[in-house]
Tab-separated table of C-alpha atoms in Angstrom:
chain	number	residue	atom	x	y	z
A	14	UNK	CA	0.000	0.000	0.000
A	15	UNK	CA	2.147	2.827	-1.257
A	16	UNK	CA	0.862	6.484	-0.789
A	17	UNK	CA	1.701	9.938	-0.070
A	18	UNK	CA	1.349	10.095	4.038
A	19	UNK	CA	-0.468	13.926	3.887
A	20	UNK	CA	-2.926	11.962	1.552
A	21	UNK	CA	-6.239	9.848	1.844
A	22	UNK	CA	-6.531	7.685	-1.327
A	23	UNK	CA	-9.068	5.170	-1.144
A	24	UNK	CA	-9.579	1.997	-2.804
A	25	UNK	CA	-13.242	0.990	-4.637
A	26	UNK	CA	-15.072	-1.831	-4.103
A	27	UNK	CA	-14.491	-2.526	-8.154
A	28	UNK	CA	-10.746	-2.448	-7.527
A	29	UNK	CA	-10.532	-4.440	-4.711
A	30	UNK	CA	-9.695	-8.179	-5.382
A	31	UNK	CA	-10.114	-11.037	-3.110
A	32	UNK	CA	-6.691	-11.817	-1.354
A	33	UNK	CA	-5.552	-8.236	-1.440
A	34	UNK	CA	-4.079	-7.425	1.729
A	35	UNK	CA	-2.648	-4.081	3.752
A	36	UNK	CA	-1.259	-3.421	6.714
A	37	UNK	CA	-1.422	-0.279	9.597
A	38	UNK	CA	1.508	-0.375	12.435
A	39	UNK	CA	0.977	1.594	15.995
A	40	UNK	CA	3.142	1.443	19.019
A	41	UNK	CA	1.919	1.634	22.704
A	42	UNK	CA	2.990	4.553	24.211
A	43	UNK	CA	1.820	5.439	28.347
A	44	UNK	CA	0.194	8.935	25.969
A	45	UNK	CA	-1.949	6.306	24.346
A	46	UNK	CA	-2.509	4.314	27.705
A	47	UNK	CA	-4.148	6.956	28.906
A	48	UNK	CA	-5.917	8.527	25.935
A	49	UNK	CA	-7.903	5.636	25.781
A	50	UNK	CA	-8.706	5.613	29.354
A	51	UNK	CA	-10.169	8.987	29.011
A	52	UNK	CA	-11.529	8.503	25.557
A	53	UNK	CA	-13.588	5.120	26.772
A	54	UNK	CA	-13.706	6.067	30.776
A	55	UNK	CA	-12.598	2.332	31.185
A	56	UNK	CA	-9.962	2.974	33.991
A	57	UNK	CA	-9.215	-0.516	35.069
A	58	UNK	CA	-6.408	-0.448	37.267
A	59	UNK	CA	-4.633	-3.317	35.289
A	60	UNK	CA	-4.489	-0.666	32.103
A	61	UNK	CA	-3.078	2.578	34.579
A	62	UNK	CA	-1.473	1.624	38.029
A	63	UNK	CA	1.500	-0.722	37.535
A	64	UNK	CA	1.932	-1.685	41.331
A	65	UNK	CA	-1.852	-3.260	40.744
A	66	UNK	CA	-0.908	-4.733	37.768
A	67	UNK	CA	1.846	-6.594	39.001
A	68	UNK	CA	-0.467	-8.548	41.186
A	69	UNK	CA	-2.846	-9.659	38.288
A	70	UNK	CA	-2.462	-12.438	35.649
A	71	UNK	CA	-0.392	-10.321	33.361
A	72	UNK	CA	2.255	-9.215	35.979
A	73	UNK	CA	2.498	-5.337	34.673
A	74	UNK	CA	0.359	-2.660	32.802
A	75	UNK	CA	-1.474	-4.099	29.259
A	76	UNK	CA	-3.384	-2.205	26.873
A	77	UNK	CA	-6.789	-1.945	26.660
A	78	UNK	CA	-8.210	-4.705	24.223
A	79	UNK	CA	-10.409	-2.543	22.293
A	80	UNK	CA	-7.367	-0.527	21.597
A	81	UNK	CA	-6.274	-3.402	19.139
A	82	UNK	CA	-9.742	-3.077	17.877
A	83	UNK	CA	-9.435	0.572	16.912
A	84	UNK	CA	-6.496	0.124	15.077
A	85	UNK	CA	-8.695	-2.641	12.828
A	86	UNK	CA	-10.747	0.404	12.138
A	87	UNK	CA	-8.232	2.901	11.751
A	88	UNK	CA	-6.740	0.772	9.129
A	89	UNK	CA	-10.428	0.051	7.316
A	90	UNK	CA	-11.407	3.831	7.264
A	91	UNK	CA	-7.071	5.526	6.942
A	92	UNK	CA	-5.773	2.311	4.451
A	93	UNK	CA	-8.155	-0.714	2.871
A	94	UNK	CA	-10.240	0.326	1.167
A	95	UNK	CA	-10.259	3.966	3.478
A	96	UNK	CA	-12.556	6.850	2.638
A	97	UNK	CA	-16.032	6.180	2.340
A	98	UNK	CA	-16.184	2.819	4.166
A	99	UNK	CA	-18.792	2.189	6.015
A	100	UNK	CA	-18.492	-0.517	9.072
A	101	UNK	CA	-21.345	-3.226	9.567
A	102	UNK	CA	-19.626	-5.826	11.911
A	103	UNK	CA	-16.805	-6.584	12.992
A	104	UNK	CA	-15.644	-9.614	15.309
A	105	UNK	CA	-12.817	-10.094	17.808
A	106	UNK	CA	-10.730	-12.490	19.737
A	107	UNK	CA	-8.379	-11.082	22.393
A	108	UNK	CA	-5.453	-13.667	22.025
A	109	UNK	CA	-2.755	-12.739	24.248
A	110	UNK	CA	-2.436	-9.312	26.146
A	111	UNK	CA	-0.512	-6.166	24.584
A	112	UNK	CA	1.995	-4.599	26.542
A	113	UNK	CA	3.491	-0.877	26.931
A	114	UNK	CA	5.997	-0.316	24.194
A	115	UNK	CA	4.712	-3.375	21.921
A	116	UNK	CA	4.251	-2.323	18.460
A	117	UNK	CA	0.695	-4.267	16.969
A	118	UNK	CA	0.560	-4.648	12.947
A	119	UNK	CA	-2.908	-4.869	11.949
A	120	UNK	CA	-2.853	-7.277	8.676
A	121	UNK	CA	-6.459	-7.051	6.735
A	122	UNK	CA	-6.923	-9.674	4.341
A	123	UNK	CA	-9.854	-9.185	1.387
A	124	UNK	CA	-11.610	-12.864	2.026
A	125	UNK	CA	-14.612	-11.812	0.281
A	126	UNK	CA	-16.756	-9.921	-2.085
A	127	UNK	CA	-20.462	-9.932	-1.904
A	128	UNK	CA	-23.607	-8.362	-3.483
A	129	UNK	CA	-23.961	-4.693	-3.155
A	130	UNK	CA	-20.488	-3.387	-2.656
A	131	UNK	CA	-20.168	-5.455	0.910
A	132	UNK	CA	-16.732	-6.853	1.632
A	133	UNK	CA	-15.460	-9.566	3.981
A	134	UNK	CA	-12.191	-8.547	5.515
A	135	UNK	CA	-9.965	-10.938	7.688
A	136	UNK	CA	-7.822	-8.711	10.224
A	137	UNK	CA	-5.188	-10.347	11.847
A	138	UNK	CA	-3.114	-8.250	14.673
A	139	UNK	CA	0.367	-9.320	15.567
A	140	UNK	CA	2.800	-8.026	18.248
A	141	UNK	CA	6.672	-7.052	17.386
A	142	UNK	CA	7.617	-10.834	17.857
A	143	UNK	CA	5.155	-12.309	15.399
A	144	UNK	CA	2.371	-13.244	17.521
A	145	UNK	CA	-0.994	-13.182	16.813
A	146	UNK	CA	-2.928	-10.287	19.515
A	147	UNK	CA	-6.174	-10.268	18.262
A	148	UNK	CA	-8.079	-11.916	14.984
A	149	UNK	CA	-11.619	-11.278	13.722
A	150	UNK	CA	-13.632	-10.450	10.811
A	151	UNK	CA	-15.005	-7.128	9.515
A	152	UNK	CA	-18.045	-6.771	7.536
A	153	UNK	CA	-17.776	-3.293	5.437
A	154	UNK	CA	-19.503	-1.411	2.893
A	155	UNK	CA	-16.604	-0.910	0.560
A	156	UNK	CA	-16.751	3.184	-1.037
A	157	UNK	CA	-18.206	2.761	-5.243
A	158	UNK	CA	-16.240	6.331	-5.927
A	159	UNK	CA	-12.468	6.970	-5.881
A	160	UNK	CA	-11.186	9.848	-3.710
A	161	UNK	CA	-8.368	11.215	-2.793
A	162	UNK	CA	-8.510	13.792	-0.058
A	163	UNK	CA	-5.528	15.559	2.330
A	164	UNK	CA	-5.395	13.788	5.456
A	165	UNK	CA	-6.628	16.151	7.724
A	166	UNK	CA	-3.986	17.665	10.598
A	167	UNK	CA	-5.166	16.427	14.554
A	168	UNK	CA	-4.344	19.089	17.153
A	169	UNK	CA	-2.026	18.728	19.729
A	170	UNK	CA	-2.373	17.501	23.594
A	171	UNK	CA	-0.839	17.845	26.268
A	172	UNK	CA	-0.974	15.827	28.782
A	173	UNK	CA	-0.492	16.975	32.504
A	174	UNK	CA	1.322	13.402	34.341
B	13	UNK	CA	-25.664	-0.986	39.856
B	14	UNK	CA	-24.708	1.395	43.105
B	15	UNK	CA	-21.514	1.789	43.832
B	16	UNK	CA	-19.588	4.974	44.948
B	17	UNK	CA	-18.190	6.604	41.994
B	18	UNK	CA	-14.765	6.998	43.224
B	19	UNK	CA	-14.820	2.854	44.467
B	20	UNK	CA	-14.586	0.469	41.584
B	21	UNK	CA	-16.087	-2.732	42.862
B	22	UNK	CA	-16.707	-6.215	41.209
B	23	UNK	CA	-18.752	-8.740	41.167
B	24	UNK	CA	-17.612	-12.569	40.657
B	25	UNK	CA	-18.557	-14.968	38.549
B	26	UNK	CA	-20.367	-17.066	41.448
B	27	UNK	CA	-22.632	-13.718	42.055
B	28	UNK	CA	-23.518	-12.870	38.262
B	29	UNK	CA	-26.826	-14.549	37.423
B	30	UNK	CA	-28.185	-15.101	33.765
B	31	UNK	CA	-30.434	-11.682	33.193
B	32	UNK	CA	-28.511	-9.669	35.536
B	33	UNK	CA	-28.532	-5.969	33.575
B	34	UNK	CA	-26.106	-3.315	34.348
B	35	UNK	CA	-25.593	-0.079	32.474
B	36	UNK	CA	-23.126	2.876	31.298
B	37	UNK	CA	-23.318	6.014	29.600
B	38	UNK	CA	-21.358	8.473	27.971
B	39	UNK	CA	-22.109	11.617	25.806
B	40	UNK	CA	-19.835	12.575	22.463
B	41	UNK	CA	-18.110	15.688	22.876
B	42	UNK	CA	-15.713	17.512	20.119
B	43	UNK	CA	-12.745	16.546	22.973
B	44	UNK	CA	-13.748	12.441	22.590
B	45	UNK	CA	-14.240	12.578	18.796
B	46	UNK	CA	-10.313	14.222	18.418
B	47	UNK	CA	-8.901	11.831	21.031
B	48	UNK	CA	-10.546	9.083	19.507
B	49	UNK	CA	-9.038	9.920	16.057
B	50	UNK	CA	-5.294	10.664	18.108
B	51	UNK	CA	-5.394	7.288	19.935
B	52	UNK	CA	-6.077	4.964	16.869
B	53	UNK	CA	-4.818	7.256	13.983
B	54	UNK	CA	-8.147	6.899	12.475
B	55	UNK	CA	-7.859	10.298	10.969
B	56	UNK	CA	-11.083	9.553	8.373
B	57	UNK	CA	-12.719	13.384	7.244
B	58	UNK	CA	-16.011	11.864	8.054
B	59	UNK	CA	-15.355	12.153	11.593
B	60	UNK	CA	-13.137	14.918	11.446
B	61	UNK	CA	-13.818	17.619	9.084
B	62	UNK	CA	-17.358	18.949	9.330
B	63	UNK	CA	-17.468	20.113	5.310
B	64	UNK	CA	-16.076	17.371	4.228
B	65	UNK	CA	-19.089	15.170	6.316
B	66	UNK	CA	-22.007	16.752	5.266
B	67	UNK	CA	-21.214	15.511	1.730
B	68	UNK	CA	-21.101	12.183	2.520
B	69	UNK	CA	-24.211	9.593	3.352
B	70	UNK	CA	-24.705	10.652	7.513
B	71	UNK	CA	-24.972	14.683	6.519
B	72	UNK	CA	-22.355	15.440	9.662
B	73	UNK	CA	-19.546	14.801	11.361
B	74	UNK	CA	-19.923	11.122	12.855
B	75	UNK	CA	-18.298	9.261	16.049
B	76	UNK	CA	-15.796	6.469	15.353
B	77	UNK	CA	-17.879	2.913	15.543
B	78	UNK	CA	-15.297	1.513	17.021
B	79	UNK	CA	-16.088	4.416	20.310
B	80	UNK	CA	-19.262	2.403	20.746
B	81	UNK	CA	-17.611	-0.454	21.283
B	82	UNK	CA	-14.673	0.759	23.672
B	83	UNK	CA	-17.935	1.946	25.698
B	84	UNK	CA	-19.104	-1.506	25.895
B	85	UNK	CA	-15.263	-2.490	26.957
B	86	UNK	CA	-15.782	-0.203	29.603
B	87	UNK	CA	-18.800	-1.235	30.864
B	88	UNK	CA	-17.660	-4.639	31.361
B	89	UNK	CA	-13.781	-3.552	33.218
B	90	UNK	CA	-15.552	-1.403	35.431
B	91	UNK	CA	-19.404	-2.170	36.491
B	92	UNK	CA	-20.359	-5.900	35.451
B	93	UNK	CA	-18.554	-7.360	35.931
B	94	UNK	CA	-15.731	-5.009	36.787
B	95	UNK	CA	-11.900	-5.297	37.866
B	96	UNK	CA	-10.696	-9.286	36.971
B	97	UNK	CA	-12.547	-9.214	33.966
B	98	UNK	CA	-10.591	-10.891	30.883
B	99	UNK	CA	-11.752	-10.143	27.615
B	100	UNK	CA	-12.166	-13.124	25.045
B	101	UNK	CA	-14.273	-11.781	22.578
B	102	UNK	CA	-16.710	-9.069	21.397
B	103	UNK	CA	-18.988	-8.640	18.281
B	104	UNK	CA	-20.020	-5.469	17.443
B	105	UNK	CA	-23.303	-4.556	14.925
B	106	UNK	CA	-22.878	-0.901	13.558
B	107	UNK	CA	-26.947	-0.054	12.893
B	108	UNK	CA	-26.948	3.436	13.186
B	109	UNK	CA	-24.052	6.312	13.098
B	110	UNK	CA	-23.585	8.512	15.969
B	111	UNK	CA	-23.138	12.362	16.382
B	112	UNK	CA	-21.437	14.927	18.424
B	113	UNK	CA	-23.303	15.397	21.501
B	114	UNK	CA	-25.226	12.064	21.647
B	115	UNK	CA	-25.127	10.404	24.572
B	116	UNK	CA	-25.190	6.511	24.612
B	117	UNK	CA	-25.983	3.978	26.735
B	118	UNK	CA	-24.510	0.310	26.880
B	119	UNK	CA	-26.870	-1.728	28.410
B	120	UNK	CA	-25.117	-5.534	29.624
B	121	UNK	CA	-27.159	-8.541	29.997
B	122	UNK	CA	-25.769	-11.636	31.380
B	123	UNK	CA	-26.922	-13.914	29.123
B	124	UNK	CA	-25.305	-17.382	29.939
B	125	UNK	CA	-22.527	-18.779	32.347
B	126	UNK	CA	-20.285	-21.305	31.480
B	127	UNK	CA	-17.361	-23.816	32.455
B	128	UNK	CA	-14.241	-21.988	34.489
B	129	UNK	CA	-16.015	-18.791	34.770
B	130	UNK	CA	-17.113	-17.795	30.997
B	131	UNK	CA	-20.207	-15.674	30.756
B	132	UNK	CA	-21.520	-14.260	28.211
B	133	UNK	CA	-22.876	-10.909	27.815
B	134	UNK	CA	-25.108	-9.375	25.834
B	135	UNK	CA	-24.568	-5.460	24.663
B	136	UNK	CA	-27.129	-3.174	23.430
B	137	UNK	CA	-26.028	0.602	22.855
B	138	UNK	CA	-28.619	3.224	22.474
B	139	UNK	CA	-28.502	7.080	21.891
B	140	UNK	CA	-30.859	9.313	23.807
B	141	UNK	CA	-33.634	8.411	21.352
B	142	UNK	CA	-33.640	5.083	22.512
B	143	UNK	CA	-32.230	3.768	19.223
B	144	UNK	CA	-29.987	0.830	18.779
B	145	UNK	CA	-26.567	2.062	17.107
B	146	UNK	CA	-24.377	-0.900	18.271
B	147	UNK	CA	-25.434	-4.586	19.222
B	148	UNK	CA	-22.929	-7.766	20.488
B	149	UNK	CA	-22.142	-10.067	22.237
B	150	UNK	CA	-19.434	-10.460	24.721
B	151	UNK	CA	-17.465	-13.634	25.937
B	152	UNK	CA	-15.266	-12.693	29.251
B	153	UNK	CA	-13.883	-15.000	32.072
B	154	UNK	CA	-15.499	-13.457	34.907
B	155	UNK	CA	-13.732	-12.492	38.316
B	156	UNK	CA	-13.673	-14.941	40.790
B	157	UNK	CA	-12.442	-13.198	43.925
B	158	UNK	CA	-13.789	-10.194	45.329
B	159	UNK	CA	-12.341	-6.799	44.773
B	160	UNK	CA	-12.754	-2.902	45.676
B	161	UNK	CA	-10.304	-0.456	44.633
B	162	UNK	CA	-9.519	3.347	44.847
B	163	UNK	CA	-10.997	4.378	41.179
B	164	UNK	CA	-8.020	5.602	39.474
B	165	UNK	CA	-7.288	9.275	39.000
B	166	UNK	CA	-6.211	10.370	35.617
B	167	UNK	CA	-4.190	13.206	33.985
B	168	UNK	CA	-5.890	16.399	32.795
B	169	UNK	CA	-5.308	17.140	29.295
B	170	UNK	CA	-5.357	20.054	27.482
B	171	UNK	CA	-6.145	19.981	23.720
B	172	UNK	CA	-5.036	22.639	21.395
B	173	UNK	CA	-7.347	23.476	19.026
């Protein structure tokens, strides 16, 4: 998936072939951690106070598991097939935890095509050592019109630790 | 579901009985939409960029689906069944879009318990009109020991717009 990174290009449902694939990296930074505390309100202890997380299964701090889930999305609506997707269903298995500082590569895999522009996507996410995260299926509208748009600019935050 | 909001309390998987309901709310502000878009890098116009959005299908600016579904997350790390909860899987429906200053509700059902302390959950979200915009199910291994804990604090943030 080559393309400019200030640009949105996305791809149509016509153009998309069964067994195309893409890919969308993040890492886990303590910014995120917490950004998705606030953004959800989920403030387990086990995602934000590491002496309470070394007492549970996982033995320190893990990310919170719909955070794997929003990168599936992220790379549906940013990469394949991207602007003017529209998101029916999506499934998910929560395979082993996700750690501070992991990097997660969300691999979507076209496993279908189906009547009126709906798409089966597989979406695989894998850790910096190979292993599988999380795995589920999406169910999208894929977009009928090309586009290409600029990426629009986030603002910043800061965030007072 | 009372429990002091500044206590986060469980309740184990020998308490939970098939039909217990618990529920959560949250309302879409500007600040949720851009940290939403931050933490995944789902930087799609249609939830971003107001002209861009009322060119396309919804007319406005729309939440993130996947939002929905870290509310459900939520609901289940921190009321029912709260702190111990491991996540094994969520499905997620997308039925109607969401706007800026909605305010959902997840609404948790426990619909079954199972062998070594699965239950699964069901999760209806509905915006102040009382329409569905996001159905599931959940499968989680449910707490087994008891636990209250200080609700933790987080960080103020300050977004620059």
């Amino acid at each position: 998936m080559n393309q400019a990174l200030d640009t949105l290009q996305n791809i149509t449902f016509n153009e998309l072939q069964e067994g195309d694939t893409a890919t969308y990296s993040r890492t886990l930074t303590e910014d995120e951690l917490i950004l998705f505390a606030l953004v959800s309100g989920d403030v387990n202890p086990v995602h934000l106070d590491a002496e309470f997380a070394s007492g549970s299964p996982f033995k320190e701090r893990i990310a919170h598991g719909m955070w794997s889930g929003s990168l599936i999305s992220a790379a549906l609506a940013t990469v394949m097939p991207g602007p003017g997707t529209i998101y029916l269903e999506q499934s998910l298995s929560f395979r082993r935890p996700v750690m501070l500082d992991d990097t997660l590569t969300v691999r979507l895999t076209v496993l279908s095509k189906e009547a009126k522009a709906r798409v089966v996507i597989g979406c695989e996410v894998t850790n910096q050592d190979g292993k599988q995260v999380v795995t589920g299926e999406a169910r999208i509208i894929a977009p009928t019109v090309r586009m290409s748009l600029p990426r629009p600019k986030l603002p910043r935050i800061t965030i007072d630790y």
